[in-house]
mmCIF file of C-alpha atoms and ligand atoms in Angstrom:
data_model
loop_
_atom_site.group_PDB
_atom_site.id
_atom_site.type_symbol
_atom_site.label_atom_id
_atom_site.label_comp_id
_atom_site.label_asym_id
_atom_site.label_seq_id
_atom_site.Cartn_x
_atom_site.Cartn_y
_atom_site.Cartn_z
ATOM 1 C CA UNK M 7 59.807 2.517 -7.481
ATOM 2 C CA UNK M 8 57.797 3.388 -4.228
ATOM 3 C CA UNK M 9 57.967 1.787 -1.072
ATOM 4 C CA UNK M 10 55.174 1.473 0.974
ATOM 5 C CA UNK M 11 54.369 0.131 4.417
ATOM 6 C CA UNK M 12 50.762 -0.822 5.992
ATOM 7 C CA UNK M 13 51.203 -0.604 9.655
ATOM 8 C CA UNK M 14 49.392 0.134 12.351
ATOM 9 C CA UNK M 15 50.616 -1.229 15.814
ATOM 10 C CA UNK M 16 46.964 -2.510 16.774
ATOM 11 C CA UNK M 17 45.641 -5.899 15.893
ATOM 12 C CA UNK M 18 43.237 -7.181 13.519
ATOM 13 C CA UNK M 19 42.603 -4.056 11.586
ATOM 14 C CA UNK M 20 43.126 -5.109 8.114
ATOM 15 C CA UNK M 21 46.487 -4.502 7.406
ATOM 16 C CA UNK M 22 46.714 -7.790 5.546
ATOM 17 C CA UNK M 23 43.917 -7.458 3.755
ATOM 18 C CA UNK M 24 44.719 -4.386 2.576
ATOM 19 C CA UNK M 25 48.420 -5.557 1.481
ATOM 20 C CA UNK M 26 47.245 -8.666 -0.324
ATOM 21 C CA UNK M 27 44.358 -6.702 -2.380
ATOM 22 C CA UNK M 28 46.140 -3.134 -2.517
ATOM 23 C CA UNK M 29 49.229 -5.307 -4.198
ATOM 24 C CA UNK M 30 46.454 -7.738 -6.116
ATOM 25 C CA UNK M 31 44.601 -4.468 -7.482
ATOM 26 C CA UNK M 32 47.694 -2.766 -8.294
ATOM 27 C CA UNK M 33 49.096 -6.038 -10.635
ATOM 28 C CA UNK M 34 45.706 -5.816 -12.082
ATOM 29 C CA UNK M 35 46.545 -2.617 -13.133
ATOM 30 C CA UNK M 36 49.083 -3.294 -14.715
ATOM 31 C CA UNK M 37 51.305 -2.195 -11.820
ATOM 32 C CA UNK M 38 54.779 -4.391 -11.414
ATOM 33 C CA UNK M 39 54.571 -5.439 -7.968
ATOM 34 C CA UNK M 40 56.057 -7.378 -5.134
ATOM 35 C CA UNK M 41 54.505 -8.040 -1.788
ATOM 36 C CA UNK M 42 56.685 -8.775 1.207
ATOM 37 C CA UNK M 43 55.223 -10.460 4.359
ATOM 38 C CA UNK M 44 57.080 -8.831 7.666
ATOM 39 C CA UNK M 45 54.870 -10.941 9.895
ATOM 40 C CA UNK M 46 55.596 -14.419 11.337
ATOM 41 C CA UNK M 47 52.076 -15.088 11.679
ATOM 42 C CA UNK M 48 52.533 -15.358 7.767
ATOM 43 C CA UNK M 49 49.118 -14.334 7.018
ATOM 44 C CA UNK M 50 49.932 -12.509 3.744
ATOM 45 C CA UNK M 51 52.015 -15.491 2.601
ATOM 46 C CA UNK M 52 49.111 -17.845 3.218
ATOM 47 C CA UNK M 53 46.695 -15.146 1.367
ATOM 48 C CA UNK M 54 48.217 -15.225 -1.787
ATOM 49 C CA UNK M 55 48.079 -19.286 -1.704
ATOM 50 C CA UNK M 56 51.723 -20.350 -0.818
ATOM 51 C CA UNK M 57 52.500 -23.042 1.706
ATOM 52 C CA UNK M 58 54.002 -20.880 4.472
ATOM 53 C CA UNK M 59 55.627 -24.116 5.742
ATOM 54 C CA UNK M 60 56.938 -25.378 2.790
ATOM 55 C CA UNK M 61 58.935 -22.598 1.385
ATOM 56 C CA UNK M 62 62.500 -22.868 0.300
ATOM 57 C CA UNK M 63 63.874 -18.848 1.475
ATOM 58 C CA UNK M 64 61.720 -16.695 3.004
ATOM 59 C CA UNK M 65 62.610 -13.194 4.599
ATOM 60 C CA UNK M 66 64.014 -14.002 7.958
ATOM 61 C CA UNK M 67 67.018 -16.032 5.093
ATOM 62 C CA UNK M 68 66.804 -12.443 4.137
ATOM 63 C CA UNK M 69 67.047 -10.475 6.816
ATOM 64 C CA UNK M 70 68.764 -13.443 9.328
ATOM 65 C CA UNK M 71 71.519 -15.254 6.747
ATOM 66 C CA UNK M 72 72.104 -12.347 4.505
ATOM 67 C CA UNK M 73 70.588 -14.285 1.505
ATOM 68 C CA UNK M 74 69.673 -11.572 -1.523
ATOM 69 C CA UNK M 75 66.030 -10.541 -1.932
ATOM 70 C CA UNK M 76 66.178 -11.907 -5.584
ATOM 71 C CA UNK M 77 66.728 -15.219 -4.181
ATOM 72 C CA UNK M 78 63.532 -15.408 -2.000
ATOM 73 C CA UNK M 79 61.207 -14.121 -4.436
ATOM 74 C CA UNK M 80 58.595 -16.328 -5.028
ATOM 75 C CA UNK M 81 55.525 -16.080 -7.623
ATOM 76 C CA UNK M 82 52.541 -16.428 -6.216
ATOM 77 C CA UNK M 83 49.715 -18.721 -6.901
ATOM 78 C CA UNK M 84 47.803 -14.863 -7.056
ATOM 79 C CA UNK M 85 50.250 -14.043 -10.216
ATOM 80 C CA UNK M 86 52.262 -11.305 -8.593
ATOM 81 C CA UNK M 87 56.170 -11.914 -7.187
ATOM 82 C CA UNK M 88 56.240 -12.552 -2.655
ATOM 83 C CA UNK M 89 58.446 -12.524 -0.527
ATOM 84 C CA UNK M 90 57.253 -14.734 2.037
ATOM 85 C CA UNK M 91 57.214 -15.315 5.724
ATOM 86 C CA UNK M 92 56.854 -18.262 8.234
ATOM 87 C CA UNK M 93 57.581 -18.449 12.336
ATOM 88 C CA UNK M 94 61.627 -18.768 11.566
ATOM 89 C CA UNK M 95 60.829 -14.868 11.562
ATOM 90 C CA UNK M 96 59.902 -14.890 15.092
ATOM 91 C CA UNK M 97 62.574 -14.033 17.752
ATOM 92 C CA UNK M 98 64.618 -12.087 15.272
ATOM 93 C CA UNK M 99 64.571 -8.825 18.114
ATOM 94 C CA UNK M 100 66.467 -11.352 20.246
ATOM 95 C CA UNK M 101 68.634 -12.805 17.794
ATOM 96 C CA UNK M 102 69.890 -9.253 16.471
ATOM 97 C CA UNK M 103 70.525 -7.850 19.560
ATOM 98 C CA UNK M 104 73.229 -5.636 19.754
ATOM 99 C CA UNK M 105 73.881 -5.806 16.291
ATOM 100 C CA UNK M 106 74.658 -2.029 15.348
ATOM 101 C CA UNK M 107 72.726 -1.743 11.544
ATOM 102 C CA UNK M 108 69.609 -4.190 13.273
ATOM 103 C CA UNK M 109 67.380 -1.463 12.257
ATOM 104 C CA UNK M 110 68.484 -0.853 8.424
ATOM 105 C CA UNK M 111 68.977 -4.881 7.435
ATOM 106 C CA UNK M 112 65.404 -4.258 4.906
ATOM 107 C CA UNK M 113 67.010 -1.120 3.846
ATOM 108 C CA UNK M 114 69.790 -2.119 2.631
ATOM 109 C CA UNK M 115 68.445 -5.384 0.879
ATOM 110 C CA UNK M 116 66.211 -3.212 -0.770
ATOM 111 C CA UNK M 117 69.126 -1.257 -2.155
ATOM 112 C CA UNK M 118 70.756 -4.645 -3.143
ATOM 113 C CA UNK M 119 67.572 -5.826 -5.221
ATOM 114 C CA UNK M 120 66.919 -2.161 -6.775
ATOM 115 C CA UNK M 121 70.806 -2.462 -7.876
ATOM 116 C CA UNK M 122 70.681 -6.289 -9.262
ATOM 117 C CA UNK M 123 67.540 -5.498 -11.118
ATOM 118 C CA UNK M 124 69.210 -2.517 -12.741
ATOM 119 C CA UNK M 125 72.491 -4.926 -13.493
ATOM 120 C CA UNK M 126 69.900 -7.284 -15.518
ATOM 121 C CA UNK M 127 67.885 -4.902 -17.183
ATOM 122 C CA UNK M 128 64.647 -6.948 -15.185
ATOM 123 C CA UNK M 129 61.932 -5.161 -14.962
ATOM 124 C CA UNK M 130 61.916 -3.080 -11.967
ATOM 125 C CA UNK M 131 58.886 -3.183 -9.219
ATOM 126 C CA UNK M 132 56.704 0.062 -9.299
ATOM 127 C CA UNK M 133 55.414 -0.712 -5.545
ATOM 128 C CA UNK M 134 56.483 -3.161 -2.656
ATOM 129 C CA UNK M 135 54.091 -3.382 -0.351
ATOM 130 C CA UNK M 136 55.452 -4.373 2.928
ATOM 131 C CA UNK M 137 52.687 -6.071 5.537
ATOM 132 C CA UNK M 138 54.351 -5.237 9.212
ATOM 133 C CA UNK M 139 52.905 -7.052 12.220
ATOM 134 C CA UNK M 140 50.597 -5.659 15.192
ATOM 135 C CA UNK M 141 53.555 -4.500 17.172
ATOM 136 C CA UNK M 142 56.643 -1.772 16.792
ATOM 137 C CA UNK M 143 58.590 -4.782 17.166
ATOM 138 C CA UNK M 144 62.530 -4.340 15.041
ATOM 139 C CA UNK M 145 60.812 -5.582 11.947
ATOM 140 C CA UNK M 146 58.272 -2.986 12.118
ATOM 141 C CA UNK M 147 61.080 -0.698 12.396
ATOM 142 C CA UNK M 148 62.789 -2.250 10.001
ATOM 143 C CA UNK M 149 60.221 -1.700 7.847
ATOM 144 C CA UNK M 150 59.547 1.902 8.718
ATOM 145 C CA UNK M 151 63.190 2.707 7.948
ATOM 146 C CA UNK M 152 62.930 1.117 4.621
ATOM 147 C CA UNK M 153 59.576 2.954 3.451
ATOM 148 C CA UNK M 154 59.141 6.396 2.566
ATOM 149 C CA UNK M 155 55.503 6.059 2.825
ATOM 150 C CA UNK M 156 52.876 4.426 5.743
ATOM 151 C CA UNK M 157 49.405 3.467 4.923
ATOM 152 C CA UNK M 158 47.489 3.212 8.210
ATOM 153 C CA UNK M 159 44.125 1.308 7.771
ATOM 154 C CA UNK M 160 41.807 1.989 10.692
ATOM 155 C CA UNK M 161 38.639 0.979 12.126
ATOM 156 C CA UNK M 162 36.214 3.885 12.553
ATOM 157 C CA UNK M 163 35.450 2.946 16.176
ATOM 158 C CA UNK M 164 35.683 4.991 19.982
ATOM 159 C CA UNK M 165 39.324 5.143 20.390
ATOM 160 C CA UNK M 166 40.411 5.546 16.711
ATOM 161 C CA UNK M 167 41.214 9.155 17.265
ATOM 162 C CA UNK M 168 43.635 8.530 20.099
ATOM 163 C CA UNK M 169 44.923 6.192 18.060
ATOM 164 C CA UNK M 170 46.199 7.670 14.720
ATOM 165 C CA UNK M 171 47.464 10.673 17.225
ATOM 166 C CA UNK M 172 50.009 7.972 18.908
ATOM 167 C CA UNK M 173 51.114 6.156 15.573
ATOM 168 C CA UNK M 174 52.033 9.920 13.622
ATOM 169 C CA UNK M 175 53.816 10.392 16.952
ATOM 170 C CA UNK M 176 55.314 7.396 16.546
ATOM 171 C CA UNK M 177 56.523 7.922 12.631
ATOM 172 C CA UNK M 178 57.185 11.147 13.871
ATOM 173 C CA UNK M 179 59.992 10.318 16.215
ATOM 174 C CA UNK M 180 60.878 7.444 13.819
ATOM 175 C CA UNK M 181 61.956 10.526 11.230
ATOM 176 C CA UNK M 182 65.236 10.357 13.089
ATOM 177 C CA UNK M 183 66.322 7.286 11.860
ATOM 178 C CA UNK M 184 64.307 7.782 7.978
ATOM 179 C CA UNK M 185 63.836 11.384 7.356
ATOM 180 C CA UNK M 186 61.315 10.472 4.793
ATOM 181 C CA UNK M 187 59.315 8.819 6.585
ATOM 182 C CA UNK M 188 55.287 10.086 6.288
ATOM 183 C CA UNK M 189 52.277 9.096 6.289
ATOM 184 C CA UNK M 190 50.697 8.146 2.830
ATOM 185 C CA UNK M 191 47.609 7.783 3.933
ATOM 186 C CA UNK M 192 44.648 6.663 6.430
ATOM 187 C CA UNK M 193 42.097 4.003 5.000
ATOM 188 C CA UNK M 194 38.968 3.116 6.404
ATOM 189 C CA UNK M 195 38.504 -0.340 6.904
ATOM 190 C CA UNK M 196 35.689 -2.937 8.061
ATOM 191 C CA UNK M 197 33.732 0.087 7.342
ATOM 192 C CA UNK M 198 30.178 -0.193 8.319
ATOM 193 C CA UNK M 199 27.764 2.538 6.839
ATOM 194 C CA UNK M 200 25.104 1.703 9.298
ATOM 195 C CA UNK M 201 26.575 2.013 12.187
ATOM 196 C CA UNK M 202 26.119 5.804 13.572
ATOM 197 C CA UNK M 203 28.947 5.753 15.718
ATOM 198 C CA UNK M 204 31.606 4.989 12.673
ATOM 199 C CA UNK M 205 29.985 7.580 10.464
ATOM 200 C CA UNK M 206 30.739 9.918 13.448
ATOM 201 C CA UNK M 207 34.601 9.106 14.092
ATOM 202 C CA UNK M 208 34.630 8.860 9.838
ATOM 203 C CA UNK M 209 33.829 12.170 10.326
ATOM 204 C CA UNK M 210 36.174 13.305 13.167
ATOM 205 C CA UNK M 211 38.868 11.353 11.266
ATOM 206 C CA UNK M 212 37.874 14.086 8.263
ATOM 207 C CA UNK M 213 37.455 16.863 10.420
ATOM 208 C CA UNK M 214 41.220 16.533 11.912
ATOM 209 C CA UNK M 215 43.356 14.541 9.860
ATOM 210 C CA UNK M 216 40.862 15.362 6.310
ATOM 211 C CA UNK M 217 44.574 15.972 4.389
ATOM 212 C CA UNK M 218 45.715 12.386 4.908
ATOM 213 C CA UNK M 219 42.495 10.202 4.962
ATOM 214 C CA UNK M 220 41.900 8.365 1.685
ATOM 215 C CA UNK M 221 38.288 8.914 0.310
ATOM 216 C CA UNK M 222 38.143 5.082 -0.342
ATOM 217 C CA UNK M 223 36.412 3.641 2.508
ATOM 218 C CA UNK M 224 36.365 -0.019 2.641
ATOM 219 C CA UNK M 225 33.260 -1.805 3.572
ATOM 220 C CA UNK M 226 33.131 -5.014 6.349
ATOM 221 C CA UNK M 227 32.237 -7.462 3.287
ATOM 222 C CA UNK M 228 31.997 -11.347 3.905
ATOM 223 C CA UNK M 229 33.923 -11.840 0.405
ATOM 224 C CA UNK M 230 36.975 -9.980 1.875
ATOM 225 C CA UNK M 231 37.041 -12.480 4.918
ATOM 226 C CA UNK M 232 36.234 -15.597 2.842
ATOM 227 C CA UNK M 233 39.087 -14.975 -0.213
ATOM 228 C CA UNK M 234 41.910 -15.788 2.331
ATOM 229 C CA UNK M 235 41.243 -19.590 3.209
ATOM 230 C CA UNK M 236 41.020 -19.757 -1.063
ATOM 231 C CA UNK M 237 44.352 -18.472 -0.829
ATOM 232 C CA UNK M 238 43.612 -15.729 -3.485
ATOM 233 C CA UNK M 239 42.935 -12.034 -3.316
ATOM 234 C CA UNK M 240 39.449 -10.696 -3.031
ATOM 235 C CA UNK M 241 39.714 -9.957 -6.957
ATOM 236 C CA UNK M 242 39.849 -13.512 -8.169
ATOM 237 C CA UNK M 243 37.637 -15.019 -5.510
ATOM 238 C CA UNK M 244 34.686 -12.136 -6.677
ATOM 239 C CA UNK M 245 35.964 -9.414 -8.254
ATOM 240 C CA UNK M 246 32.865 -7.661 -8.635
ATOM 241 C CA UNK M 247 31.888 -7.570 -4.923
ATOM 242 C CA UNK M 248 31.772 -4.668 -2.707
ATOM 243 C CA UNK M 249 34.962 -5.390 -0.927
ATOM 244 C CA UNK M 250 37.229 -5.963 -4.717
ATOM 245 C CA UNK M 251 35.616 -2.826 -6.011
ATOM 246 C CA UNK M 252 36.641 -0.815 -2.848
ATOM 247 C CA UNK M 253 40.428 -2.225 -3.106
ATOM 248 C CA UNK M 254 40.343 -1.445 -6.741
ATOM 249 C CA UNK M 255 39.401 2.403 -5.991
ATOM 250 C CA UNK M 256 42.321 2.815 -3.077
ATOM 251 C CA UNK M 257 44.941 1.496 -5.987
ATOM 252 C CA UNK M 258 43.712 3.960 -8.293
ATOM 253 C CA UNK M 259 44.155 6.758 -5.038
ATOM 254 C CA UNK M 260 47.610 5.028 -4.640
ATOM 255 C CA UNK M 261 48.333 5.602 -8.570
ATOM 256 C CA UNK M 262 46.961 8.617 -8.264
ATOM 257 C CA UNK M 263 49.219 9.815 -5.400
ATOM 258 C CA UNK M 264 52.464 8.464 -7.657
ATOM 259 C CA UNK M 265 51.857 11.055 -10.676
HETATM 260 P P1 ATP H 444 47.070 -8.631 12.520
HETATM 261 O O1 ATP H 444 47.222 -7.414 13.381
HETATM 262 O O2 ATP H 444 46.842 -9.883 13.303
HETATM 263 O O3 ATP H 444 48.176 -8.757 11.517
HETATM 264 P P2 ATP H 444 45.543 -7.402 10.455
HETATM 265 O O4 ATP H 444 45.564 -5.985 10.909
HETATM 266 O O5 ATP H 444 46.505 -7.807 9.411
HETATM 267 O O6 ATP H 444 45.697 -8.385 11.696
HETATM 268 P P3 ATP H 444 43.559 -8.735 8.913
HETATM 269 O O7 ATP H 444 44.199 -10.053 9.128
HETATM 270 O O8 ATP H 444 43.666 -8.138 7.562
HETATM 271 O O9 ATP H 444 44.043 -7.710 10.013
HETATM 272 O O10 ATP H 444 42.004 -8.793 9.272
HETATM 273 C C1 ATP H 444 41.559 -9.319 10.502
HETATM 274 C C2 ATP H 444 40.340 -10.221 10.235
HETATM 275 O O11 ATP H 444 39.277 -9.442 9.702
HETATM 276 C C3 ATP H 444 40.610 -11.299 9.211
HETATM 277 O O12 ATP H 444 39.885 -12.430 9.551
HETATM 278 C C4 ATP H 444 40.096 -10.711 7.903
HETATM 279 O O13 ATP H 444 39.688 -11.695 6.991
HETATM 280 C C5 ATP H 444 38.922 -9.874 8.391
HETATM 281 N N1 ATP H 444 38.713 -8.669 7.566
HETATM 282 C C6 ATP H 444 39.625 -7.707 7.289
HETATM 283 N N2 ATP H 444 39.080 -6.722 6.560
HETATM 284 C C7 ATP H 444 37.783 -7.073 6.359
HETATM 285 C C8 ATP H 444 36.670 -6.462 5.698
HETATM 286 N N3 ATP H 444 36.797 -5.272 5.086
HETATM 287 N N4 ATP H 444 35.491 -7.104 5.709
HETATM 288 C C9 ATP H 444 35.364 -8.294 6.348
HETATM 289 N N5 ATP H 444 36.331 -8.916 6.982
HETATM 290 C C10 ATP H 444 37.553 -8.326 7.008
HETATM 291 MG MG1 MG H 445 48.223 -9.055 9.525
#
């Protein structure tokens, strides 16, 4: 089983939709696979068609109430197993406070699940993909204490440079709390090909970081913006467009990494 984490602290990069196709390409390879939302904007939740409002257990049960991971799985409309999120998730930085283990709550629920699983012969996951929110907020760290693994998606634009420096510093420091802890890979996202100025910082991104950037690039496609209000990964809404072909290639990087 491999853990994996998209994060990236900025906004509106595609982490999302990278964790709802990455995990939707990955079941349709065959892959055993369980998404968790980390986000109380609940975008991932709401990507893979659940209700994020009308959900019995959802992570902050998890991570809040001590309620098992087992219990809060839910399937998905999309046909793969989620945990979800909803706004209860907000405020949990205040609400943990002080509490000395704050930072390892994901950590050790993942131990619990791996465990139970084992106890009833299920099935175990190959991946779970964990979608963190724009911010090194405690459930981003939670998250990045949990993972062995990041995968950064980026947008090949003026400051993207300064940024991937900041975030490995950021993992970086985080080692001391997960020793582990590296980055998997970058992916380009809302990739352009037109547009001069991202082929240039595609190509700085090569020239500097070339041993961690996945050769996947994937395109700004309408599809890939549309799927979401359908509730259902790129793949089912049109799985032959440019944007389900691209998330089918990462997966088979991802696999590829695992051998
Ligand atoms: P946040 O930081 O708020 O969590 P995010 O990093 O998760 O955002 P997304 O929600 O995945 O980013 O994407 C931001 C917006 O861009 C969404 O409306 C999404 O549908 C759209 N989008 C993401 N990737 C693509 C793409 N490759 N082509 C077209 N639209 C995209
Ligand atoms: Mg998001």
């Amino acid at each position: 089983m491999e853990i994996i984490a998209i994060a990236n602290q900025k906004g509106g990069v595609g982490k999302t939709t990278t964790a709802v196709n990455l995990t939707a390409s990955l079941a349709d390879k065959r892959q055993h696979v369980l998404l968790i939302d980390l986000d109380p904007q609940g975008n991932a939740t709401t990507g893979t068609g659940l209700h994020k409002n009308e959900l019995e257990l959802t992570i902050a049960d998890v991570l809040l109430d001590g309620v098992s991971l087992q219990e809060a799985i839910v399937k998905s409309p999309a046909g793969f197993d989620v945990i979800a999120a909803n706004r209860e998730l907000a405020g949990m930085d205040i609400t943990l406070m002080g509490q000395t283990n704050s930072h390892e709550l994901l950590k050790s629920a993942l131990s619990d699940l791996v465990a139970e699983q084992a106890n009833q012969q299920s099935q175990p996951y190959d991946y779970i993909i964990l979608d963190c929110a724009p911010s090194l907020n405690l459930l981003t760290v939670n998250a990045l204490v949990a993972t062995d693994g990041v995968i950064i998606p980026m947008q090949c634009e003026y400051y993207a440079l300064e940024g991937l420096a900041d975030l490995s510093q950021t993992i970086e420091r985080l080692t001391e709390l997960n020793p582990k802890l590296h980055i998997r890979g970058v992916v380009r996202t809302l990739f352009d090909a037109r547009n001069t100025l991202a082929n240039d910082v595609s190509q700085e991104l090569d020239a500097h970081f070339g041993d961690i950037m996945y050769r996947t690039h994937i395109p700004r496609n309408v599809r890939l913006a549309e799927a979401p209000a359908h509730g259902i990964p790129v793949l089912a809404y049109e799985r032959w467009s440019k944007g389900a072909r691209a998330y089918q290639k990462l997966a088979d990087e991802v696999i590829e990494q695992s051998n």
